[in-house]
PDB file of C-alpha atoms in Angstrom:
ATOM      1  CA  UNK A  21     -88.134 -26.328   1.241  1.00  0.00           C
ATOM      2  CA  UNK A  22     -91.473 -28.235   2.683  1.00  0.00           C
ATOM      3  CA  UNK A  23     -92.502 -29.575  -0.445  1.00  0.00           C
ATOM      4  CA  UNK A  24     -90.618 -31.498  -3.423  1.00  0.00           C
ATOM      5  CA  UNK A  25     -92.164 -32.743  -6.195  1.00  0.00           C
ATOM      6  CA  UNK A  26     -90.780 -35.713  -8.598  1.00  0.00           C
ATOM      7  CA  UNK A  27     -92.119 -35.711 -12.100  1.00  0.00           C
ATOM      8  CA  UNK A  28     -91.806 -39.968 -12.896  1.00  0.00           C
ATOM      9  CA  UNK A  29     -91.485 -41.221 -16.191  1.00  0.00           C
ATOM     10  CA  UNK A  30     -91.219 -44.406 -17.583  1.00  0.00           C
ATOM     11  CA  UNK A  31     -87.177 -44.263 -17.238  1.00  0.00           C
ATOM     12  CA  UNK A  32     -86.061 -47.613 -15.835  1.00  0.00           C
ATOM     13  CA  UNK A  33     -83.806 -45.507 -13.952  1.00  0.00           C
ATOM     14  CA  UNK A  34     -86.576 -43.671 -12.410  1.00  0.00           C
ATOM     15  CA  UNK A  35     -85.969 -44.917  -9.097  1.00  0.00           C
ATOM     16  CA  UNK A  36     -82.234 -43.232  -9.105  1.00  0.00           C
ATOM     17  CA  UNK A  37     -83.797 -39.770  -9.141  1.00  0.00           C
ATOM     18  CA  UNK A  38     -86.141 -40.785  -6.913  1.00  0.00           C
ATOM     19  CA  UNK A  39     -83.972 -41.717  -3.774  1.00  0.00           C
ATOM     20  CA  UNK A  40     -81.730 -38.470  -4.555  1.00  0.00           C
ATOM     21  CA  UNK A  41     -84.751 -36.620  -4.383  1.00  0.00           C
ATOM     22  CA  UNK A  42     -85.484 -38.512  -1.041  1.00  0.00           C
ATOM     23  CA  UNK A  43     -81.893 -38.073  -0.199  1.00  0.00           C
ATOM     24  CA  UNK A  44     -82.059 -34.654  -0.697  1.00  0.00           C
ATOM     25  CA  UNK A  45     -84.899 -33.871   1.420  1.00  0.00           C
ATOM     26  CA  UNK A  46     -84.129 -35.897   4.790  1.00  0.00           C
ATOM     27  CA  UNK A  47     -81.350 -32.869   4.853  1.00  0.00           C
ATOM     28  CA  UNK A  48     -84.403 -30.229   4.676  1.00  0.00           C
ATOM     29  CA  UNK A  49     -86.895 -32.620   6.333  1.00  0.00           C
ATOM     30  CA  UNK A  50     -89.150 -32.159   3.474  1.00  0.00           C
ATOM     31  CA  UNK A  51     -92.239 -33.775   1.807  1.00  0.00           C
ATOM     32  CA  UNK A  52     -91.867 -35.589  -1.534  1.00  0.00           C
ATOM     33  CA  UNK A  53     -94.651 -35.493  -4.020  1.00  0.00           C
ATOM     34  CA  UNK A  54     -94.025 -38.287  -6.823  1.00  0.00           C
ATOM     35  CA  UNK A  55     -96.060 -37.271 -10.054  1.00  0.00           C
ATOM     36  CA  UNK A  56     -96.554 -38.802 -13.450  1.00  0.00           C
ATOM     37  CA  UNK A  57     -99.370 -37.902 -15.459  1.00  0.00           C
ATOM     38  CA  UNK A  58    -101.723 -40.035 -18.388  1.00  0.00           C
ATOM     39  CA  UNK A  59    -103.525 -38.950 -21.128  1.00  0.00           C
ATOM     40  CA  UNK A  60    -107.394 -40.242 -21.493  1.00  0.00           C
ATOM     41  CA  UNK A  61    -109.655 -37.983 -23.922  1.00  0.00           C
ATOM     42  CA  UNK A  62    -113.123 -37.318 -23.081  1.00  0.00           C
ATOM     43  CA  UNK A  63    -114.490 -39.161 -25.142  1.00  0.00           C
ATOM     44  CA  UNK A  64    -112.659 -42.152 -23.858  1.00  0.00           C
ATOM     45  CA  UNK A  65    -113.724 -40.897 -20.249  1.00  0.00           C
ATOM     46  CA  UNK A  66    -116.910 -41.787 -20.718  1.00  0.00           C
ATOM     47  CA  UNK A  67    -116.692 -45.401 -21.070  1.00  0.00           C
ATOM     48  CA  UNK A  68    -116.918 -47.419 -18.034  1.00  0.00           C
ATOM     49  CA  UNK A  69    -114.312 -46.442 -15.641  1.00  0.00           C
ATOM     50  CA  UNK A  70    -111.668 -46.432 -18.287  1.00  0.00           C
ATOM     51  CA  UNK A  71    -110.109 -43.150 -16.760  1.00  0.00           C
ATOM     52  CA  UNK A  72    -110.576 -44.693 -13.174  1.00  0.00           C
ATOM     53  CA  UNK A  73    -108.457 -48.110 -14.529  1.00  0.00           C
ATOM     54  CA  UNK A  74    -105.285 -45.446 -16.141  1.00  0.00           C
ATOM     55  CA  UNK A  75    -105.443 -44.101 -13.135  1.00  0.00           C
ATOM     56  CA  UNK A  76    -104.658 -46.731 -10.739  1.00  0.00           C
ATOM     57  CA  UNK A  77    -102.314 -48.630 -13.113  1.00  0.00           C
ATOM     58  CA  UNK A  78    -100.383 -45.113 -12.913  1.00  0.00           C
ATOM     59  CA  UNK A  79    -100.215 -45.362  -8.967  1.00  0.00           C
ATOM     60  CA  UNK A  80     -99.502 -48.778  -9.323  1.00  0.00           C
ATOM     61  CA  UNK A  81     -96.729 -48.099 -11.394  1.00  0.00           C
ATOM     62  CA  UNK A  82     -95.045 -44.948  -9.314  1.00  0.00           C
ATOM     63  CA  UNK A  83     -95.957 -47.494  -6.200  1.00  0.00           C
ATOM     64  CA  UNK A  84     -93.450 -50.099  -7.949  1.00  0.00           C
ATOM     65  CA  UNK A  85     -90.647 -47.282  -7.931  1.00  0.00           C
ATOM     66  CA  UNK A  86     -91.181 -46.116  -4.597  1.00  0.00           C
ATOM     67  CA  UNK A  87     -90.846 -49.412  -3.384  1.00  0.00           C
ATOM     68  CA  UNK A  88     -87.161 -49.549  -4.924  1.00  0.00           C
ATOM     69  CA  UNK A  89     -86.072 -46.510  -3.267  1.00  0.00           C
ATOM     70  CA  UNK A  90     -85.089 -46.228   0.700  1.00  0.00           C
ATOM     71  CA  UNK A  91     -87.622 -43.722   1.966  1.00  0.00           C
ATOM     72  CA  UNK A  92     -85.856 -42.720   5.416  1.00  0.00           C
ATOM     73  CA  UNK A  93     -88.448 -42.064   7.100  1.00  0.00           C
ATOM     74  CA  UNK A  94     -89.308 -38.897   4.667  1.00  0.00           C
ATOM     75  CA  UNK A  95     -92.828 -38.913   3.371  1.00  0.00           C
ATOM     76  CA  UNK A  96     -93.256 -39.843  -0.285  1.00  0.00           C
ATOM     77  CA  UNK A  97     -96.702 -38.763  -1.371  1.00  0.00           C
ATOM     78  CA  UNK A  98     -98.479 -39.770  -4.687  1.00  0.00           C
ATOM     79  CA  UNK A  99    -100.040 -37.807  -7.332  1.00  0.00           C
ATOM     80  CA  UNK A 100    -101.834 -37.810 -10.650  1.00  0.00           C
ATOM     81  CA  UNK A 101    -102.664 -35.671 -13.562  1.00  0.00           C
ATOM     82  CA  UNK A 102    -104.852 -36.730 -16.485  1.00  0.00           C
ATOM     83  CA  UNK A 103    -103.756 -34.231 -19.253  1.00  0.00           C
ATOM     84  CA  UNK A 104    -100.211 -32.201 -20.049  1.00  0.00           C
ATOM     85  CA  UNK A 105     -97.419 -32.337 -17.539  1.00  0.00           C
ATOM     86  CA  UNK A 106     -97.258 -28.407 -16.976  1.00  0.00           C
ATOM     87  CA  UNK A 107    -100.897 -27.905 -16.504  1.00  0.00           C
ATOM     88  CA  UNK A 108    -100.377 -30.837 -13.896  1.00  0.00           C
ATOM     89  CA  UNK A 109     -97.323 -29.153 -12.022  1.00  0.00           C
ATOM     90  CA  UNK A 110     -99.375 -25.527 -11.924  1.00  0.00           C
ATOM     91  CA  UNK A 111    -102.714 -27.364 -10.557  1.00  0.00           C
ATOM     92  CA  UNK A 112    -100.727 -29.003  -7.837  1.00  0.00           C
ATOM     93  CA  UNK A 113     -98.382 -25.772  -6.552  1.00  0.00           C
ATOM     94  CA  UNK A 114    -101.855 -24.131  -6.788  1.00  0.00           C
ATOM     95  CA  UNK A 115    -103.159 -26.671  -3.889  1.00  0.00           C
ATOM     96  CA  UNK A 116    -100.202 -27.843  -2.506  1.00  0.00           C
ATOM     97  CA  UNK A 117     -97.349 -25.416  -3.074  1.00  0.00           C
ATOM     98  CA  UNK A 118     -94.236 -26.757  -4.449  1.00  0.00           C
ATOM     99  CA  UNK A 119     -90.658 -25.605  -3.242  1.00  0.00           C
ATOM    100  CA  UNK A 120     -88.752 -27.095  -5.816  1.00  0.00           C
ATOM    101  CA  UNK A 121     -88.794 -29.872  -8.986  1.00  0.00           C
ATOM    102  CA  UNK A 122     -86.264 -32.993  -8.661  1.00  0.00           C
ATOM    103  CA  UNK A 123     -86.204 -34.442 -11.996  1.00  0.00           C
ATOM    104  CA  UNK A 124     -83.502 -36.275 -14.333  1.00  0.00           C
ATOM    105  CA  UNK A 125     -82.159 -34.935 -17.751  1.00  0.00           C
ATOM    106  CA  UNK A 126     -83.063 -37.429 -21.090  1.00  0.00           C
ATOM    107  CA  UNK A 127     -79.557 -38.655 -20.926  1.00  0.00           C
ATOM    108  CA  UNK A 128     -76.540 -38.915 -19.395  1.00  0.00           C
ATOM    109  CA  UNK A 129     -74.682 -40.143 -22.604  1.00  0.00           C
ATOM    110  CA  UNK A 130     -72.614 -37.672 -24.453  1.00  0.00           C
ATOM    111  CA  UNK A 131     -73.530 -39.523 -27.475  1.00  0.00           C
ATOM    112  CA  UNK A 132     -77.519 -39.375 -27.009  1.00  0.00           C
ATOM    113  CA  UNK A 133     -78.369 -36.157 -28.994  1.00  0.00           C
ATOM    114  CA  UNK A 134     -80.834 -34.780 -26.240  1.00  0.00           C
ATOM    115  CA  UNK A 135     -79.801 -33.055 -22.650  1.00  0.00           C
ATOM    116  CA  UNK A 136     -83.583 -32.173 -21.978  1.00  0.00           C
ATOM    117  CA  UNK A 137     -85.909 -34.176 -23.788  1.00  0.00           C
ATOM    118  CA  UNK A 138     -90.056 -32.841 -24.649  1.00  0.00           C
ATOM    119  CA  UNK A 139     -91.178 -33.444 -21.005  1.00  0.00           C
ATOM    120  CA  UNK A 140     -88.461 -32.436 -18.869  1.00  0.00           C
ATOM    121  CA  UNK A 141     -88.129 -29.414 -21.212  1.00  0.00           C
ATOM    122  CA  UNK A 142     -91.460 -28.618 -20.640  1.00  0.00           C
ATOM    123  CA  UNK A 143     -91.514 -28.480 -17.078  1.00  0.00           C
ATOM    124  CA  UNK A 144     -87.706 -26.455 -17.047  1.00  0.00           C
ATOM    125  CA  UNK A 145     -88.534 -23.447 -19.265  1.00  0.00           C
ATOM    126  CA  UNK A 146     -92.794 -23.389 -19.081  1.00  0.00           C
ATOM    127  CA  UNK A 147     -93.315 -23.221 -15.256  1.00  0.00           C
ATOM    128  CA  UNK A 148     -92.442 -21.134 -12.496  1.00  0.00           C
ATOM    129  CA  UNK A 149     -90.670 -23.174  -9.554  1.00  0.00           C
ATOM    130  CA  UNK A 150     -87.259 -23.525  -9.217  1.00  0.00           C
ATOM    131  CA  UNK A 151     -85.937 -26.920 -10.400  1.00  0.00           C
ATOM    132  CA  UNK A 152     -83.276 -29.217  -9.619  1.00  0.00           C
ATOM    133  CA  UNK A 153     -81.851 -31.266 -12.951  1.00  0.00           C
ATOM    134  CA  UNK A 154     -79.675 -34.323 -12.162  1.00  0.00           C
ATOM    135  CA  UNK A 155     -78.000 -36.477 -14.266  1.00  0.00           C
ATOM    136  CA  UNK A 156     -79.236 -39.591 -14.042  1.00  0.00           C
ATOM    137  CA  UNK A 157     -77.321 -42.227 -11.248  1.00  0.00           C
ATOM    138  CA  UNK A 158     -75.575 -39.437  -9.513  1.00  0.00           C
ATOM    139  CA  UNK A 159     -75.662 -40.147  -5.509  1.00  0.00           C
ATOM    140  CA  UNK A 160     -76.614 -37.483  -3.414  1.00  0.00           C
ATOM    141  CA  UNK A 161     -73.811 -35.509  -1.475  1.00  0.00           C
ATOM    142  CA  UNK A 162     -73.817 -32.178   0.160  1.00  0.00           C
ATOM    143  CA  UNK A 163     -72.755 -28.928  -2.119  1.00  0.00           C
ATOM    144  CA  UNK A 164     -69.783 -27.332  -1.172  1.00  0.00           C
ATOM    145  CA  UNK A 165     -68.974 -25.463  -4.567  1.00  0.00           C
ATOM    146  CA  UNK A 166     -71.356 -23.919  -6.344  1.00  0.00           C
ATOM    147  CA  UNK A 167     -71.340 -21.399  -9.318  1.00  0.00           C
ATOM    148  CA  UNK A 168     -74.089 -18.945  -9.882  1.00  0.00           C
ATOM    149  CA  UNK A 169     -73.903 -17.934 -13.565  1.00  0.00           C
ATOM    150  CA  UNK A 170     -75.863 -15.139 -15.230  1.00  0.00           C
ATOM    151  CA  UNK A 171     -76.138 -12.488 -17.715  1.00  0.00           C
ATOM    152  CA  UNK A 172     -77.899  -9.569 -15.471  1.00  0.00           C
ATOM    153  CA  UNK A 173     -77.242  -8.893 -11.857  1.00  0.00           C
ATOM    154  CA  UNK A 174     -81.514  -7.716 -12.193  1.00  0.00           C
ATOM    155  CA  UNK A 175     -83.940 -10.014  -9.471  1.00  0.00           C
ATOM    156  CA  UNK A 176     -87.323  -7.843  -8.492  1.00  0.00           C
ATOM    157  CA  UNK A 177     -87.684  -9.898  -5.303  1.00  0.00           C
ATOM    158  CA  UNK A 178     -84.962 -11.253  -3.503  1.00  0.00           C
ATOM    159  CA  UNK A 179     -86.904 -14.534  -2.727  1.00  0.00           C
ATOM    160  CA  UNK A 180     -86.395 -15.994  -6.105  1.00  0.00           C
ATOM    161  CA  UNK A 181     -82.641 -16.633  -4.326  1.00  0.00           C
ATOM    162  CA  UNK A 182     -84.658 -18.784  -1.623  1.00  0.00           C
ATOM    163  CA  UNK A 183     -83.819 -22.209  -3.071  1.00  0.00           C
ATOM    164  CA  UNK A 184     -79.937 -21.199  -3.370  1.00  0.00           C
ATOM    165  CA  UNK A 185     -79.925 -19.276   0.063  1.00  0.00           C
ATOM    166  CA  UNK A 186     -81.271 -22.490   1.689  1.00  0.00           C
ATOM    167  CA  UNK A 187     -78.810 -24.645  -0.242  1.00  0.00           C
ATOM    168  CA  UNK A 188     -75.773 -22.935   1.086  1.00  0.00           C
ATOM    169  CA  UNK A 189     -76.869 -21.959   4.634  1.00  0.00           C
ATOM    170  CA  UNK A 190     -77.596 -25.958   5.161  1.00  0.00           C
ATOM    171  CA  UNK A 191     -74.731 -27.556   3.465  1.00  0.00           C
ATOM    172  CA  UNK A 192     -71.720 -23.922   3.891  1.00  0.00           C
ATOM    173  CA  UNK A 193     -71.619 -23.932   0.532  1.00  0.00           C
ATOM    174  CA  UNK A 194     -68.900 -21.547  -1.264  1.00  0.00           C
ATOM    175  CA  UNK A 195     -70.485 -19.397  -3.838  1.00  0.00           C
ATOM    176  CA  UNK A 196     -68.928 -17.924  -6.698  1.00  0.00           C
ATOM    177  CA  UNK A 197     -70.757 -15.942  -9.104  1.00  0.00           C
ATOM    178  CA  UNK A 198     -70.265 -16.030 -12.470  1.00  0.00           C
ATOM    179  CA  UNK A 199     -71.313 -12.581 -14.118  1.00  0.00           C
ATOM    180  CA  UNK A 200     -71.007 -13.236 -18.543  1.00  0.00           C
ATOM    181  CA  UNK A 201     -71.401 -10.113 -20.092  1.00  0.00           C
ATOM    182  CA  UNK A 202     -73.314 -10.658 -23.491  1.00  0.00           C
ATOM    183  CA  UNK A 203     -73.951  -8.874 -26.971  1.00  0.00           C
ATOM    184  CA  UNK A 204     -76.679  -6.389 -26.057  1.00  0.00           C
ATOM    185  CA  UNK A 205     -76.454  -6.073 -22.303  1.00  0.00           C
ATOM    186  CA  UNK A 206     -77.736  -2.570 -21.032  1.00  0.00           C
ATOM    187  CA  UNK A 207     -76.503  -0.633 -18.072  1.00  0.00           C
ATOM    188  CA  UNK A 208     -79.466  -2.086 -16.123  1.00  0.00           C
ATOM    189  CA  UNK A 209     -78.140  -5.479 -16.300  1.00  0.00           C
ATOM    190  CA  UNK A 210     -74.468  -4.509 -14.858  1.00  0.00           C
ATOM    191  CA  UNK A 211     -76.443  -3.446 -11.477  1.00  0.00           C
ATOM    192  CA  UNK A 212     -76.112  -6.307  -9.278  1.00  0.00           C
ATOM    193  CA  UNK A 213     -79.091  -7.285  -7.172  1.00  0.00           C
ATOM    194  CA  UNK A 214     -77.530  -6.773  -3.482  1.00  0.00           C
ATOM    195  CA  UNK A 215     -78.888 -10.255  -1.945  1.00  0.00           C
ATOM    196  CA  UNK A 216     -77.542 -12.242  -5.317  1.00  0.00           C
ATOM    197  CA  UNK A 217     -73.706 -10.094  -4.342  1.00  0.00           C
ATOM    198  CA  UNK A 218     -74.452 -11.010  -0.424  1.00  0.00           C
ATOM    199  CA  UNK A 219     -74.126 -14.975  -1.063  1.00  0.00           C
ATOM    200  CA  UNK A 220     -70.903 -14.950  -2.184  1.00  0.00           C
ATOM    201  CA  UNK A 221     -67.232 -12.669  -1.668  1.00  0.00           C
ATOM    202  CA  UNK A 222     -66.254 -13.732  -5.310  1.00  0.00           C
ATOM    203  CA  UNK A 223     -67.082 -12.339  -8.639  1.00  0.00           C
ATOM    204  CA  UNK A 224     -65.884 -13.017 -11.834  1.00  0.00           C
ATOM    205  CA  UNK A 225     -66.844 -11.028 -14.876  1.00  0.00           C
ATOM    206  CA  UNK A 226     -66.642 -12.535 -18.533  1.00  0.00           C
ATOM    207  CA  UNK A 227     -67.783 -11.561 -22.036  1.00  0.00           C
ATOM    208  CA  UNK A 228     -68.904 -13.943 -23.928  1.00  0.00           C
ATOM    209  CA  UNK A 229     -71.807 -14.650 -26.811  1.00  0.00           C
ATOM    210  CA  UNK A 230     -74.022 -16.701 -24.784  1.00  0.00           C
ATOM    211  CA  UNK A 231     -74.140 -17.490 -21.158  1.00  0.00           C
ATOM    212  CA  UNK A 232     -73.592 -20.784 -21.212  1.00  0.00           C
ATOM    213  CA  UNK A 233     -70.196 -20.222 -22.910  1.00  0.00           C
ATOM    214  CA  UNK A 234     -69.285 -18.522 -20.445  1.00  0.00           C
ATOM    215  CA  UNK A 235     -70.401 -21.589 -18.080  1.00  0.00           C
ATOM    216  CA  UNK A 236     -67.868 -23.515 -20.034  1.00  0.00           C
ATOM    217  CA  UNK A 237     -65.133 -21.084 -19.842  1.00  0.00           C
ATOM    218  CA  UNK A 238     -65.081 -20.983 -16.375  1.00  0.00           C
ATOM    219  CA  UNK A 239     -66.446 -24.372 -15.486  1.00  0.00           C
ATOM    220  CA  UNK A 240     -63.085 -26.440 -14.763  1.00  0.00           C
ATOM    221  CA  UNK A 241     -61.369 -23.668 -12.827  1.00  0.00           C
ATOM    222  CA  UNK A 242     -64.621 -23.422 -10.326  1.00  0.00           C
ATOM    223  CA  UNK A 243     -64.922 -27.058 -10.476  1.00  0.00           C
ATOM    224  CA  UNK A 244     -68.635 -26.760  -8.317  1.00  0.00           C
ATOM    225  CA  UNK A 245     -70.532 -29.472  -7.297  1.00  0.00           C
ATOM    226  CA  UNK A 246     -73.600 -27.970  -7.965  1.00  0.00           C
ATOM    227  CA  UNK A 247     -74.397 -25.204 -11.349  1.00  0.00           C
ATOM    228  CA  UNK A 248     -77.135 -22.310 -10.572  1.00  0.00           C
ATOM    229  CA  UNK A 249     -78.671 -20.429 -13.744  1.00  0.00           C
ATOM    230  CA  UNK A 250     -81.936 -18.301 -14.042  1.00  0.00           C
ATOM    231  CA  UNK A 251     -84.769 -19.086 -16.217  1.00  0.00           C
ATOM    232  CA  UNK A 252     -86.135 -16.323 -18.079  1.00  0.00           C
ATOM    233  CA  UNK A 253     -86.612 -15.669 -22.018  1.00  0.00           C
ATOM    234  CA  UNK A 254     -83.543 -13.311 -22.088  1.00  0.00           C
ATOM    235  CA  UNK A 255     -81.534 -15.191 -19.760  1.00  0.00           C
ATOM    236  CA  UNK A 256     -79.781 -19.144 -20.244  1.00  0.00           C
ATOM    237  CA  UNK A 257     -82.004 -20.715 -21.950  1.00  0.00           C
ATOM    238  CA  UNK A 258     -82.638 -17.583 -24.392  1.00  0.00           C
ATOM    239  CA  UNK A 259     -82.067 -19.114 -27.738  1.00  0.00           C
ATOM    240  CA  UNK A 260     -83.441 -22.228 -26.966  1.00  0.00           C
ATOM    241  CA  UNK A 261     -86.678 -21.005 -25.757  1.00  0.00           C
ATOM    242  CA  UNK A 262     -88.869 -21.695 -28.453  1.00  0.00           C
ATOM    243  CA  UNK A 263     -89.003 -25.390 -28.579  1.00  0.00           C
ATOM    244  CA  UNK A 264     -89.229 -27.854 -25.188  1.00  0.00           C
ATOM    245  CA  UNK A 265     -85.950 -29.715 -26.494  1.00  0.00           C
ATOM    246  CA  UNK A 266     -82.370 -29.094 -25.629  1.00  0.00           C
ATOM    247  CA  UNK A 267     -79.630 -30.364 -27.862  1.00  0.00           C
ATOM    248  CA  UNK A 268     -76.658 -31.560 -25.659  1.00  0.00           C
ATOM    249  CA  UNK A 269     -74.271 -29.461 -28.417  1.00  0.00           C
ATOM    250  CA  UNK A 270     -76.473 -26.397 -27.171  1.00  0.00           C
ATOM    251  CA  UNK A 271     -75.735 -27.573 -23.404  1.00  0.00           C
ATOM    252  CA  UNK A 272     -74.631 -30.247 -21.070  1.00  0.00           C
ATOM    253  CA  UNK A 273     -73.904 -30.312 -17.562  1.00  0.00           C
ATOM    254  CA  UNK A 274     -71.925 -33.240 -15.403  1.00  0.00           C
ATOM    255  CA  UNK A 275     -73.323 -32.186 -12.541  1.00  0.00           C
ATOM    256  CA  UNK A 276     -76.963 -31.114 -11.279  1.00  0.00           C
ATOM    257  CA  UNK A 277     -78.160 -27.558 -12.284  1.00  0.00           C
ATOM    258  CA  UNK A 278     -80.551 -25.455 -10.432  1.00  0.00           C
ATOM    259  CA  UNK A 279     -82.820 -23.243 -12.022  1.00  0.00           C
ATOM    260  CA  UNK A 280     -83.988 -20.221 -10.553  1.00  0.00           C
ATOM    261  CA  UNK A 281     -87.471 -18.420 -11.751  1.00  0.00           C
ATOM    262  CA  UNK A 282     -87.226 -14.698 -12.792  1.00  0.00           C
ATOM    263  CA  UNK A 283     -90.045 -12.972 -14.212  1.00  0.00           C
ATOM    264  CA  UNK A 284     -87.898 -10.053 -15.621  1.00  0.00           C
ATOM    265  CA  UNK A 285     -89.604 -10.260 -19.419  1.00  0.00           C
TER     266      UNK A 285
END
């Protein structure tokens, strides 16, 4: 994983995610990216310098929460976007080529109504690279449980596992997959991919109406330290696909989730 990007918002907690992110990449000797974008029409753009001005005041701004973070010696790179977030993330995996997303969930508190709020769901179910949700204050430490849930054992190309491989060769993580049957599943879906069955020596089958029930079936007996889940539009995040939002009554996780890419739809 050479290069991690960290979408920055205008959490006063922003710095948290930011040194797990940094924490988190000294183990993988990685590059961090920090991002946050600004909006100036152009019709604003063409008075004097205005764009120039947001601009800087946005690097002077993810400057101010770098500077609370302890970089250990990993290089923390800045970059801007003037538009929408996603557009922003493709442009710069286009140039730079982005390994994986670090980024925070709205809110930690059961009570808030929100898990993933407009941004953060943007960037989870409208782009491509694999991301990394954690809840926000949680202190970097190595994986050595993690469950792999899904609802078909289908991956075209074994290298949408690369993020998870890389995760438990560094850290010796223990893998247990989590395989939830659901209404509708075909035959195709019940043929595990042979790399996704190579990263682990336990399987556990459930049927269940969504996968994420499942999740919570299962969740205190694995107890992992770290939940994996696939994004595609018939896969975790099915029914919740059509808006950016997730309600924390629709899901919640107490730990940080990966998200794995897989064009299958």
């Amino acid at each position: 994983m050479k290069n991690i990007l960290v979408p920055i918002g205008t959490s006063e907690n922003a710095h948290e995610t930011l040194q797990y992110a940094v924490d988190f990449a000294t183990e993988f000797d990685s590059n961090i990216y920090v991002m946050e974008v600004f909006s100036v029409s152009s019709s604003a753009s063409s008075l004097a310098n205005i764009r120039e001005k947001v601009d800087e005041r946005t690097k002077e701004h993810i400057k101010g929460v770098i500077d609370k973070v302890n970089a250990r010696n990993i290089n923390i790179k800045i970059a801007t976007y003037n538009g929408d977030i996603v557009d922003g993330l493709k442009d710069i995996d286009r140039d730079l080529g982005i390994d994986l997303i670090i980024l925070a969930p709205r809110s930690n508190d059961i009570q808030e109504e929100y898990y993933l709020g407009n941004t953060s769901g943007k960037i989870v179910k409208q782009t491509d690279i694999p991301t990394l949700i954690v809840p926000k204050g949680t202190v970097f430490k190595p994986f050595k449980t993690i469950l792999t849930a899904f609802k078909s054992g289908v991956l075209k190309q074994k290298s949408i596992l690369y993020p998870l491989v890389e995760i438990k060769k560094k850290f010796e993580s223990k893998v247990s997959l989590l395989f939830v049957k659901t209404p509708g599943y075909t035959k195709e879906d019940l043929k595990i991919n042979m790399s996704l069955m190579g990263l682990s020596s336990e399987l556990t089958q459930s049927e269940n109406p969504s996968t994420y029930l499942g999740v919570l079936q299962h969740f205190e007996a694995k107890h992992p330290d770290l939940l994996c889940v696939f994004r595609r539009k018939r896969g975790f995040f099915k029914k919740l696909w059509e808006r950016n939002t997730i309600l924390k009554s629709e899901f919640y996780a107490p730990v940080p989730v990966l998200v794995l890419s897989v064009k299958k739809d």
